[in-house]
Short mmCIF file of C-alpha atoms in Angstrom, two decimals:
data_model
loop_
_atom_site.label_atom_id
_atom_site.label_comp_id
_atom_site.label_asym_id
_atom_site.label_seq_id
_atom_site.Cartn_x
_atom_site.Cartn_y
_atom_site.Cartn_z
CA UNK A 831 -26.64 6.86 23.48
CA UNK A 832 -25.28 6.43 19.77
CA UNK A 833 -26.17 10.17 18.83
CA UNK A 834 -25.07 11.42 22.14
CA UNK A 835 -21.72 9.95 21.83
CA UNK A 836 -21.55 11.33 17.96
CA UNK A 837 -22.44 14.77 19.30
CA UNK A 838 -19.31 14.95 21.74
CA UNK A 839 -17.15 13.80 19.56
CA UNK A 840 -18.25 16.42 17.04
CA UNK A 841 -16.52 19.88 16.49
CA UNK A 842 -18.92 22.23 16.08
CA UNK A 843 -18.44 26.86 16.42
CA UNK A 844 -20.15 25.94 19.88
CA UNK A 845 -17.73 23.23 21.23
CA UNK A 846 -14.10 24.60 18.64
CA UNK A 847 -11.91 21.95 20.31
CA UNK A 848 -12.89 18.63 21.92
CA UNK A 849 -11.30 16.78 24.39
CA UNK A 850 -11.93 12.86 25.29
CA UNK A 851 -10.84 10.64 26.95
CA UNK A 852 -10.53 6.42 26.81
CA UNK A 853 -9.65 3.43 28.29
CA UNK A 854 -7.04 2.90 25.91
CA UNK A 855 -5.13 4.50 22.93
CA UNK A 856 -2.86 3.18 20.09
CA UNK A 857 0.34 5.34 19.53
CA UNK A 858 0.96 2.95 16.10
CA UNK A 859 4.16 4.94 15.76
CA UNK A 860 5.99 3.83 18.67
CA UNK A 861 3.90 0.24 18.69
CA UNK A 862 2.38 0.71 21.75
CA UNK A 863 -1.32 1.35 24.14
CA UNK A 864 -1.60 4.31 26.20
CA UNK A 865 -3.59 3.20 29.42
CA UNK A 866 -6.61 5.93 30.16
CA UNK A 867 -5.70 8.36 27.64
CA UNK A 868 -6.46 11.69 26.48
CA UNK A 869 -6.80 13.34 23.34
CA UNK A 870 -7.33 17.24 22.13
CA UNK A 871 -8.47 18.00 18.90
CA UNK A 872 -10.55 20.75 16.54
CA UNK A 873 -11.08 20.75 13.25
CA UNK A 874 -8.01 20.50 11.86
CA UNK A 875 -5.21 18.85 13.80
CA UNK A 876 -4.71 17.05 17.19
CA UNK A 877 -3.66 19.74 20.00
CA UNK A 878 -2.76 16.91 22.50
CA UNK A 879 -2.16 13.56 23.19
CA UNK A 880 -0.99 11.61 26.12
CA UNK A 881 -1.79 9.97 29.39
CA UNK A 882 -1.72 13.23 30.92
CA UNK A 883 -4.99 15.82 30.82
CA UNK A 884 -4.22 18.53 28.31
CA UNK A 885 -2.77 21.86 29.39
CA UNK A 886 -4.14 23.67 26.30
CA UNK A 887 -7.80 22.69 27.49
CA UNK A 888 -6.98 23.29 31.06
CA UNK A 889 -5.65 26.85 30.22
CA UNK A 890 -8.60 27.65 28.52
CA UNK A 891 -10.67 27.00 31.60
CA UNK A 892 -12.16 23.69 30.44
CA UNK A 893 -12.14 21.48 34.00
CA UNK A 894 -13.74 18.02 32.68
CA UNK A 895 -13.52 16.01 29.61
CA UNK A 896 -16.15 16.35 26.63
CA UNK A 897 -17.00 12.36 27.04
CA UNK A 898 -15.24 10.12 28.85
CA UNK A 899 -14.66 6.16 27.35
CA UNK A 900 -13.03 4.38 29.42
CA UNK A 901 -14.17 1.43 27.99
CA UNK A 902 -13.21 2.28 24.18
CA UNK A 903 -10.18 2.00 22.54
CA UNK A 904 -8.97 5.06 20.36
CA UNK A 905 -6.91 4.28 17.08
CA UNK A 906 -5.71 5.96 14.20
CA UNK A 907 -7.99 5.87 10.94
CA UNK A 908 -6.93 2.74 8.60
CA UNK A 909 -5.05 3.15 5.52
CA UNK A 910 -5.85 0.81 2.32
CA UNK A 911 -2.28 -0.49 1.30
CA UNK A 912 -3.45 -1.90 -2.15
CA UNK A 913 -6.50 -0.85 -3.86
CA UNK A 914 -7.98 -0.62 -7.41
CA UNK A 915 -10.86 1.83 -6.77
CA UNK A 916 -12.24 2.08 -10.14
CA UNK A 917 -13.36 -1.42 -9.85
CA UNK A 918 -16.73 -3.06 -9.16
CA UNK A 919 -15.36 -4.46 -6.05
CA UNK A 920 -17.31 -7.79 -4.71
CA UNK A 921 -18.68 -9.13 -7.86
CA UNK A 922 -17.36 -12.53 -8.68
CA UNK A 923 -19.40 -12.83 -12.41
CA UNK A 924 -16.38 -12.31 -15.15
CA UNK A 925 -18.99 -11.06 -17.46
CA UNK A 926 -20.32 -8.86 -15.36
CA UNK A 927 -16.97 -7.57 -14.00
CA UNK A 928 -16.09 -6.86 -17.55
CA UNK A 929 -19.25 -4.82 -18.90
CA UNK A 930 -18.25 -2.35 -16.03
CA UNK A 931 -15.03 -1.89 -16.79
CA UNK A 932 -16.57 -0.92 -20.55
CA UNK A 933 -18.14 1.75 -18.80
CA UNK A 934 -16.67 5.34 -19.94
CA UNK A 935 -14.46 7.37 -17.83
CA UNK A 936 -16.11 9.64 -16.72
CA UNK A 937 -18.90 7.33 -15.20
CA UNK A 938 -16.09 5.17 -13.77
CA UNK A 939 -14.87 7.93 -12.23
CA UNK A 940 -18.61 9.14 -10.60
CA UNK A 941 -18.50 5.85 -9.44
CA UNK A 942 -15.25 5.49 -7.31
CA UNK A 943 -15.67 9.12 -6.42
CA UNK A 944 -19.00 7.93 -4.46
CA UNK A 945 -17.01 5.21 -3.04
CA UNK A 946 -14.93 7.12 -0.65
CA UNK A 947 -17.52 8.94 1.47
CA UNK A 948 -18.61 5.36 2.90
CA UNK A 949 -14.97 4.40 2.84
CA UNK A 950 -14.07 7.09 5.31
CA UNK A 951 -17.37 6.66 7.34
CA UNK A 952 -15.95 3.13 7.68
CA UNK A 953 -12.57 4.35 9.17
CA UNK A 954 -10.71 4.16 6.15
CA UNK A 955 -9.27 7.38 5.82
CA UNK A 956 -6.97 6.49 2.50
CA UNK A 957 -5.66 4.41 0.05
CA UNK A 958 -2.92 3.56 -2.08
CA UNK A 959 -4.25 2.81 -5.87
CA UNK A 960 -2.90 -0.25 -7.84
CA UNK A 961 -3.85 1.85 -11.03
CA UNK A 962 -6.34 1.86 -14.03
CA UNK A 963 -5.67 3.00 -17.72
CA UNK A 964 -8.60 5.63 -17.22
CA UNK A 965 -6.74 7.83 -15.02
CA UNK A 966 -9.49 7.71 -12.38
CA UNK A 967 -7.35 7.77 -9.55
CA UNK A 968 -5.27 10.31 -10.81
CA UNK A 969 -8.74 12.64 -11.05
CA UNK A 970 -9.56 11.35 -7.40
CA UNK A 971 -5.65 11.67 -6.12
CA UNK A 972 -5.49 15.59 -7.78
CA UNK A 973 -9.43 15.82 -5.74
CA UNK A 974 -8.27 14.28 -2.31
CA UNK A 975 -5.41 16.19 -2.30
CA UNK A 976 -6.50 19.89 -2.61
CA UNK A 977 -8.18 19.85 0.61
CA UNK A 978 -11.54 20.89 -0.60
CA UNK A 979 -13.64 17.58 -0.42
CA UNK A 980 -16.50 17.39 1.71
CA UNK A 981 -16.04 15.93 4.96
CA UNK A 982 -15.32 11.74 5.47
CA UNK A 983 -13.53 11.72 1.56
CA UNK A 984 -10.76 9.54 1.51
CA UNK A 985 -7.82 10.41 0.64
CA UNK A 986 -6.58 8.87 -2.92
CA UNK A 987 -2.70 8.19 -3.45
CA UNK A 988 -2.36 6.99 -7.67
CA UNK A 989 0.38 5.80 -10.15
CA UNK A 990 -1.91 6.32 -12.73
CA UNK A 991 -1.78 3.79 -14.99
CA UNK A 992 0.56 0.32 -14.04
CA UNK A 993 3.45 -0.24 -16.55
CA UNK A 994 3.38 -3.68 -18.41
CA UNK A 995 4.85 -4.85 -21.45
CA UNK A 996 2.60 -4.80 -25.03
CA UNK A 997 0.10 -7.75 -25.17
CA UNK A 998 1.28 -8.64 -21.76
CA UNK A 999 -1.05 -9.22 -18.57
CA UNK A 1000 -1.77 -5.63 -16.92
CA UNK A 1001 -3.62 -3.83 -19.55
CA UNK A 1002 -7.03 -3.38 -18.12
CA UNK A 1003 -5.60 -1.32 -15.40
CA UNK A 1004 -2.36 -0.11 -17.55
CA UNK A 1005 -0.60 0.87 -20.56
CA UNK A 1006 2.14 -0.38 -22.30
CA UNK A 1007 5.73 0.64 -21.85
CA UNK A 1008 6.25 0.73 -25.41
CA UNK A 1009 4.26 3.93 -25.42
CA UNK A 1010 6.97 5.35 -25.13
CA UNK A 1011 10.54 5.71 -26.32
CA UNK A 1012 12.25 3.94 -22.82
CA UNK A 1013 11.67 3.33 -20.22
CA UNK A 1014 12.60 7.01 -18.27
CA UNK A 1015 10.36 8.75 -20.76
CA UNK A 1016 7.28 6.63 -19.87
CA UNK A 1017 8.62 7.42 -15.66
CA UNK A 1018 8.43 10.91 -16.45
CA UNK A 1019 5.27 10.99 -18.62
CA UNK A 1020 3.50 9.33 -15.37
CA UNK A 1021 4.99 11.83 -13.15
CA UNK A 1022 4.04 14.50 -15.21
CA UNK A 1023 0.39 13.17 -15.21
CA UNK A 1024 0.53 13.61 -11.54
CA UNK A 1025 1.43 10.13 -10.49
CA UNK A 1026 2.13 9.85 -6.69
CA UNK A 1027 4.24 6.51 -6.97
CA UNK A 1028 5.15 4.01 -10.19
CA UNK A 1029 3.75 1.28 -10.91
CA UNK A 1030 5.04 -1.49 -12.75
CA UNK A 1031 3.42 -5.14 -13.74
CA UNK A 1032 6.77 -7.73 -13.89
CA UNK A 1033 4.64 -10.76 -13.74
CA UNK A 1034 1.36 -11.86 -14.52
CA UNK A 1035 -1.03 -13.83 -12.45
CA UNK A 1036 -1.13 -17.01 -10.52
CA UNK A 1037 -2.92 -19.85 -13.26
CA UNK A 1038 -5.21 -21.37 -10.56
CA UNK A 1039 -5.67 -24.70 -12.25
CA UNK A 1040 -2.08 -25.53 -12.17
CA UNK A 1041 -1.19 -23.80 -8.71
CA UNK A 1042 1.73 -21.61 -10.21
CA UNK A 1043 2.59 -18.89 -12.46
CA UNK A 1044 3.16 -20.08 -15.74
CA UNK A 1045 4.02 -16.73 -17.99
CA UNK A 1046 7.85 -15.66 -17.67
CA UNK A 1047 8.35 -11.99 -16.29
CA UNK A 1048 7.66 -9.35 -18.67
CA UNK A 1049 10.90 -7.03 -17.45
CA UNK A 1050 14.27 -8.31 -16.79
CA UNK A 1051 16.41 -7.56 -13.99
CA UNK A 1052 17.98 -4.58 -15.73
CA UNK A 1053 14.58 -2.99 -16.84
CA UNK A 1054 13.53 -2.85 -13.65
CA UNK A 1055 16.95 -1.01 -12.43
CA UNK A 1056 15.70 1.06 -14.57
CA UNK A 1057 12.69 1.78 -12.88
CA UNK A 1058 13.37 2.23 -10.14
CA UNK A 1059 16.37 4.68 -10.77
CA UNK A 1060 13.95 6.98 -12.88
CA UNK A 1061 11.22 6.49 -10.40
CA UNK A 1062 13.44 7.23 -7.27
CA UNK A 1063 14.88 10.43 -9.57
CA UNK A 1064 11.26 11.78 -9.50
CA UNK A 1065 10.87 11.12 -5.78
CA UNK A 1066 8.55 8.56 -6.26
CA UNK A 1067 8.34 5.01 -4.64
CA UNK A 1068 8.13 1.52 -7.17
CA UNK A 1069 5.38 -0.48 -6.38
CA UNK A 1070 5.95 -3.96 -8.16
CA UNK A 1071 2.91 -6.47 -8.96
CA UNK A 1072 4.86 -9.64 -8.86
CA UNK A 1073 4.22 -13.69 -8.44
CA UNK A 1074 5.84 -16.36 -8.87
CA UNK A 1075 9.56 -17.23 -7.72
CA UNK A 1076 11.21 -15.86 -10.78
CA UNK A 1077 8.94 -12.83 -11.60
CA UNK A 1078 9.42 -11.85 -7.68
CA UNK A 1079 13.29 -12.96 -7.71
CA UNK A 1080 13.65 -10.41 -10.68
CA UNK A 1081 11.41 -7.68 -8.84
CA UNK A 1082 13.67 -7.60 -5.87
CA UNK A 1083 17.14 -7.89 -7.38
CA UNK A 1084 15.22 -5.02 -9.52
CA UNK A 1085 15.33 -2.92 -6.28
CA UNK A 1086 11.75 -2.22 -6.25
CA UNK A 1087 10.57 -0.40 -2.57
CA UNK A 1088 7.41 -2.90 -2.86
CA UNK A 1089 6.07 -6.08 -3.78
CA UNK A 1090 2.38 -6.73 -4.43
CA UNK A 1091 1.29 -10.06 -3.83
CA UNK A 1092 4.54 -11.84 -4.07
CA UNK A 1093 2.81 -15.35 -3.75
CA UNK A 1094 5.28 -18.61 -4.04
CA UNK A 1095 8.18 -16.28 -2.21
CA UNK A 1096 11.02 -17.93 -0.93
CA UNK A 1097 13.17 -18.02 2.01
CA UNK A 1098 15.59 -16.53 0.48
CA UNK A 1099 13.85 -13.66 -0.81
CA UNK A 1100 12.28 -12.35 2.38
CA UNK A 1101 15.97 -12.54 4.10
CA UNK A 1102 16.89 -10.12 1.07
CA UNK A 1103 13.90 -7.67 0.88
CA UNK A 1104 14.75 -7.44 4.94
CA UNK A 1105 18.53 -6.31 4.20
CA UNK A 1106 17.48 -3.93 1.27
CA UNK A 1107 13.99 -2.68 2.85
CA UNK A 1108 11.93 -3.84 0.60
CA UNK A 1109 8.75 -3.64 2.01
CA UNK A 1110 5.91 -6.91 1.51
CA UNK A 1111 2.04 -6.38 1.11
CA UNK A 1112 0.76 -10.09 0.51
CA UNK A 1113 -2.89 -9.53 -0.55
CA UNK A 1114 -4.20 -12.54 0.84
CA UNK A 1115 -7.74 -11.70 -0.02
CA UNK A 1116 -8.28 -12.42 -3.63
CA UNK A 1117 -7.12 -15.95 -3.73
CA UNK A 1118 -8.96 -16.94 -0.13
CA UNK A 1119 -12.09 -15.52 -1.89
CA UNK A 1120 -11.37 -17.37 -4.73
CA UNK A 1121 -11.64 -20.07 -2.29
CA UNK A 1122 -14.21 -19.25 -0.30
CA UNK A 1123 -16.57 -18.92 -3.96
CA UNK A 1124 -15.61 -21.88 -5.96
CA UNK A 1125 -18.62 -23.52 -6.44
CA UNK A 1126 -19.40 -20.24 -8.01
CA UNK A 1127 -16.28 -19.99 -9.85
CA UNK A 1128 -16.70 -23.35 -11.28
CA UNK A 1129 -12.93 -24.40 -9.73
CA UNK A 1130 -12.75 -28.53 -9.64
CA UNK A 1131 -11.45 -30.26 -6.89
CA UNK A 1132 -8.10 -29.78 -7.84
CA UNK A 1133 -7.83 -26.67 -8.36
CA UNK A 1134 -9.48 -26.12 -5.20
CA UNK A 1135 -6.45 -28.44 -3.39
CA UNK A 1136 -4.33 -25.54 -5.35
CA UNK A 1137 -5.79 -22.83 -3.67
CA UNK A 1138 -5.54 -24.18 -0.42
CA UNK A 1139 -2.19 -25.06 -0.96
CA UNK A 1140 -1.32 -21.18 -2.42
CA UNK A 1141 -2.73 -20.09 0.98
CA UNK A 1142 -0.93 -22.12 3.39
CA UNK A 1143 2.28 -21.54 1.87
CA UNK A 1144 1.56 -17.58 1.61
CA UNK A 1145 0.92 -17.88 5.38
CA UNK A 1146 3.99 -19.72 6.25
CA UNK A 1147 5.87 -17.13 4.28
CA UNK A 1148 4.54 -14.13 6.00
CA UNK A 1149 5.01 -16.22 9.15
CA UNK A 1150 9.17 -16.47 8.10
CA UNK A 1151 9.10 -12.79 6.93
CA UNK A 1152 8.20 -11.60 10.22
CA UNK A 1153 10.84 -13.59 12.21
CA UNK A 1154 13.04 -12.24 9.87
CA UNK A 1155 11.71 -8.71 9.88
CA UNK A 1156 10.72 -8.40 6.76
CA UNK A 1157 8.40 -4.77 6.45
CA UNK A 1158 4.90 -6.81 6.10
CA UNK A 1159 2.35 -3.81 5.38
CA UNK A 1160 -1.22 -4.55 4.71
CA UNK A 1161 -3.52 -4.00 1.80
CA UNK A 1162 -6.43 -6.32 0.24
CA UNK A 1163 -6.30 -5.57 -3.38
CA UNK A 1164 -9.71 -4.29 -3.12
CA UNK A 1165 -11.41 -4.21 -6.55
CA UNK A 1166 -10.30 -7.49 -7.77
CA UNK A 1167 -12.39 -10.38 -7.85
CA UNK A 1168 -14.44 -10.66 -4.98
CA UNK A 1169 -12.66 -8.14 -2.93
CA UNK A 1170 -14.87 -5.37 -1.52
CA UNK A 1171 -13.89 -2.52 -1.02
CA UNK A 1172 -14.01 -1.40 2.59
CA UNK A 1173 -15.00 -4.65 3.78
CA UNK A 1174 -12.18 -6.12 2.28
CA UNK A 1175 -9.45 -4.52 4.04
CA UNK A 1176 -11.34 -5.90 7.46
CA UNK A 1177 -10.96 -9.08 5.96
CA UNK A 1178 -7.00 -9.17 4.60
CA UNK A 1179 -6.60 -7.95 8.38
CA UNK A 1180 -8.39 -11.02 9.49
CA UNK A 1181 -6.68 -13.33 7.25
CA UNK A 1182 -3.05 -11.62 8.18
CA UNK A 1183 -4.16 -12.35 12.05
CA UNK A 1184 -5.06 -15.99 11.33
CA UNK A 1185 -2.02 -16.95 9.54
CA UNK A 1186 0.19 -15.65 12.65
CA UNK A 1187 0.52 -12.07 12.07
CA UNK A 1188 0.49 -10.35 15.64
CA UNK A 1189 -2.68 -8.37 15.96
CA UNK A 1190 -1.16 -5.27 17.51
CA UNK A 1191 1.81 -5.40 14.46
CA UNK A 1192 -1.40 -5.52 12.24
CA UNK A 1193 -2.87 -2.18 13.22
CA UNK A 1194 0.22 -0.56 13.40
CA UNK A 1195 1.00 -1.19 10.27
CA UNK A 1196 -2.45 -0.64 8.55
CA UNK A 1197 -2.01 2.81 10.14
CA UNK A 1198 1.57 4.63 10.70
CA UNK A 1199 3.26 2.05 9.00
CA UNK A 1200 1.05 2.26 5.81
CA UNK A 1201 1.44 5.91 5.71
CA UNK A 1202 4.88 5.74 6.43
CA UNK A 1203 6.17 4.02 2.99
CA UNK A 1204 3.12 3.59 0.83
CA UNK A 1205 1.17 6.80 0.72
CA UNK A 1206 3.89 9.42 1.38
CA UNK A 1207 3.91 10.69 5.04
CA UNK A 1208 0.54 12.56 4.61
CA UNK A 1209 -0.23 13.90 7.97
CA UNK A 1210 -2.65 10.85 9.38
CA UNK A 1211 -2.04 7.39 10.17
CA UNK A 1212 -1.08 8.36 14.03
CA UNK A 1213 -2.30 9.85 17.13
CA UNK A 1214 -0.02 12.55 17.51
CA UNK A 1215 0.45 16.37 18.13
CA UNK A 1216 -0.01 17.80 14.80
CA UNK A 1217 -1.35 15.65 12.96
CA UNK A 1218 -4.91 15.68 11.28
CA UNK A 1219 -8.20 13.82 13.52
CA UNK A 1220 -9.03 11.26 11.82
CA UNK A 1221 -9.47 8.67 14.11
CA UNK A 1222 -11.34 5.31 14.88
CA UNK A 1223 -13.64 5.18 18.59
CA UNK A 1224 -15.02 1.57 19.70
CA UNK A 1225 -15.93 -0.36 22.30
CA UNK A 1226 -15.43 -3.56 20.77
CA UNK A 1227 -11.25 -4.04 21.36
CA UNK A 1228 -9.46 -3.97 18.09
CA UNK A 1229 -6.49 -5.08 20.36
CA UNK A 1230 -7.92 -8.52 21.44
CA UNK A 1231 -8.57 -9.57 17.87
CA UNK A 1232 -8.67 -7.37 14.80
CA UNK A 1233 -12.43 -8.99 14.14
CA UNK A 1234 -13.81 -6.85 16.19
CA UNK A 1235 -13.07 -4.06 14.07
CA UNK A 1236 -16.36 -5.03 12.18
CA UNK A 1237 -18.17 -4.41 14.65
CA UNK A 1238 -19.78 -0.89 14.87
CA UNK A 1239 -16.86 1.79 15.49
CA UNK A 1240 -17.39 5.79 15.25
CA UNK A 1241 -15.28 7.14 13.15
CA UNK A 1242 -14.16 11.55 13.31
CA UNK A 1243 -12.85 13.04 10.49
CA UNK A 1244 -11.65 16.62 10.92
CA UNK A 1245 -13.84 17.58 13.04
CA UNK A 1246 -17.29 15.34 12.06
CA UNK A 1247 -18.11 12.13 13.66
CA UNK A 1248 -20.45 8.88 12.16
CA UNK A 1249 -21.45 5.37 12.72
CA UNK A 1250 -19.82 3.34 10.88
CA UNK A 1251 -23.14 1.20 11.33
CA UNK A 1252 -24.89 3.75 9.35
CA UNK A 1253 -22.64 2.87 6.37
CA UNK A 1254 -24.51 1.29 3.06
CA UNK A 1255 -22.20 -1.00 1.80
CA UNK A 1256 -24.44 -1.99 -0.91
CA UNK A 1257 -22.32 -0.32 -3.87
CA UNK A 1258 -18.52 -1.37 -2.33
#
């Protein structure tokens, strides 16, 4: 049934165009399910898409649909909002995390390259990097974007490497600001690199032991001005890794379009990031599998009560910055401890769901609403006229609970179609 399925789906010189048809359909652009929907593709872009039967196919003498799924849901492919692809991914062992990273570039680079066939056969069609000093996703952003991958490559958006300050946290994934001569030199050396958006490291991490963030920001208030103004002068977005009430209270009075992570938020702060759309993508993946692992990260007791703690007051905060209207995106900071990555983006959309995040909000905005402000309008993320198929099929409704995204789903990708259950996620 699988491989019959697969073969209708499939564009082939036979079948040029294909035309299907399902129970239902999720226009993430306008936030809403089309009821028995159809949708007209070939290789390279969606013909038509509606609860009407396509004229195009009609015209062409085509009288009946190429499969019929009335009990499937159809949704756009899912977009990674925060990702460090060079990374091992799901390995928890420091030591071991760190002889990989010692790995040269150029195997680093094999390495991730490999990693976004499976990605795509998994229904994630692209991601936005967090950066590494290598310039690996810079290599894979320049490769994604010429258009010549083989099929089910996902697509790679890059800063190249983040911006901290000298002997400050952020330098296995960045480079110091000092560099170069200021701070609009080092913005235009990224950009010159072939940076797709700027990334910049105001904080450092959250010190699990004591349940905060101890170190004081590494940028003030006017130094990231400054960032962003030479950022937004080379068309780019600012993505801001930032924790902690200060380090985030300095982020966003910075103007930055993003924060990453943003754990220990306030009030306060959402209600301004929703008048100055700043956009939120909480990661809550790393710390929950910091959690979920502590025996085998040796945490005690009370750092474990710490963790807990981080987590229920992250959810309450995304739970306020949706009432307010805060832009909530979603990425799982894939890469970092414990985070897999594919699997890992399933899971941040679990963990969004279960703190109160609505589930159809969820998909929308792992989809349109990802592509929308974090990986630059590329022409995916939606179901619409135009736009390239790359699309999600399933049986198992994404709609009722974002869970059943894990279950098997096939995925087409201009024009090819896969399992996702014949995915290896062995080297995530």
């Amino acid at each position: 049934m699988n491989s019959d399925i697969l073969a209708r789906l499939r564009v082939t010189p036979a079948n040029p165009t294909r035309w299907i048809v399902v129970g239902q359909l999720l226009d993430a652009k306008n936030r809403r399910v089309l009821k028995h929907a159809h949708l007209l593709y070939d290789r390279d872009r969606i013909l038509q898409v509606g609860t009407a039967a396509p004229e195009t196919a009609m015209l062409s003498g085509q009288e009946a649909p190429d499969l019929t799924l009335l009990d499937s849901t159809a949704m756009p492919g899912l977009i990674e909002g925060h990702s460090h692809v060079f990374l091992a991914g799901a390995e928890l062992s420091a030591e071991k995390r760190a002889e990989y990273q010692q790995q040269d570039p150029l195997t680093l680079y094999r390495k991730a390259e490999a990693r976004l066939h499976p990605l795509a056969r998994l229904g994630i069609i692209a991601l936005r990097d967090g950066g590494d000093k290598d310039q690996v996703g810079l290599r894979l952003s320049k490769l994604t974007a010429a258009g010549e991958c083989p099929p089910f490559t996902a697509r790679v958006c890059s800063p190249g490497a983040g911006i901290h300050r000298l002997g400050r946290y952020g330098s296995f994934f960045g480079k110091p600001l000092e560099e170069h001569a200021d701070i609009e030199s080092c913005v235009r050396a990224r950009v010159a690199e072939g940076a797709d958006h700027i990334k910049i490291v105001p904080t450092g991490i959250i010190n699990f032991a004591k349940g905060m963030v101890v170190a004081q920001p590494q940028f003030s208030v006017g130094e990231i001005q400054q960032f962003k103004q030479a950022a937004h002068a080379q068309q780019k977005h600012l993505m801001a890794h930032a924790s902690g009430e200060v380090g985030v209270g300095y982020a966003i009075e910075g103007g930055v379009d993003t924060v990453e992570h943003g754990f220990f938020i306030t009030d306060d702060q959402l209600a301004r990031m929703r008048d100055q759309a700043t956009a939120w993508v909480p990661t809550f993946a790393p710390v929950q599998e910091q959690l979920d692992h502590a025996d085998t990260m040796g945490w005690t007791g009370e750092t474990v009560d710490n963790l807990k703690k981080i987590l229920e007051n992250h959810a309450r905060s995304l739970q306020k910055a949706i009432a307010l209207g805060v832009n909530v995106l979603v990425g799982s900071d894939s890469g970092s401890c414990g985070v897999a990555h594919g699997t890992g983006l399933f899971h941040e959309m679990e963990l969004l769901e279960n703190a109160g995040m609505p589930t159809l909000d969820i998909l929308c905005q792992a989809t349109h609403g990802n592509n929308d402000v974090l990986t630059g309008k590329q022409p995916y993320g939606s179901l619409e006229k135009g736009l390239k198929p790359r699309f999600i099929v399933t049986r198992s409704n994404p709609l009722e609970t974002v869970k059943n995204l894990g279950r098997e789903r096939w995925v087409v990708f201009d024009g090819a179609a896969e399992s996702s259950a014949a995915v290896s996620l062995e080297n995530l």
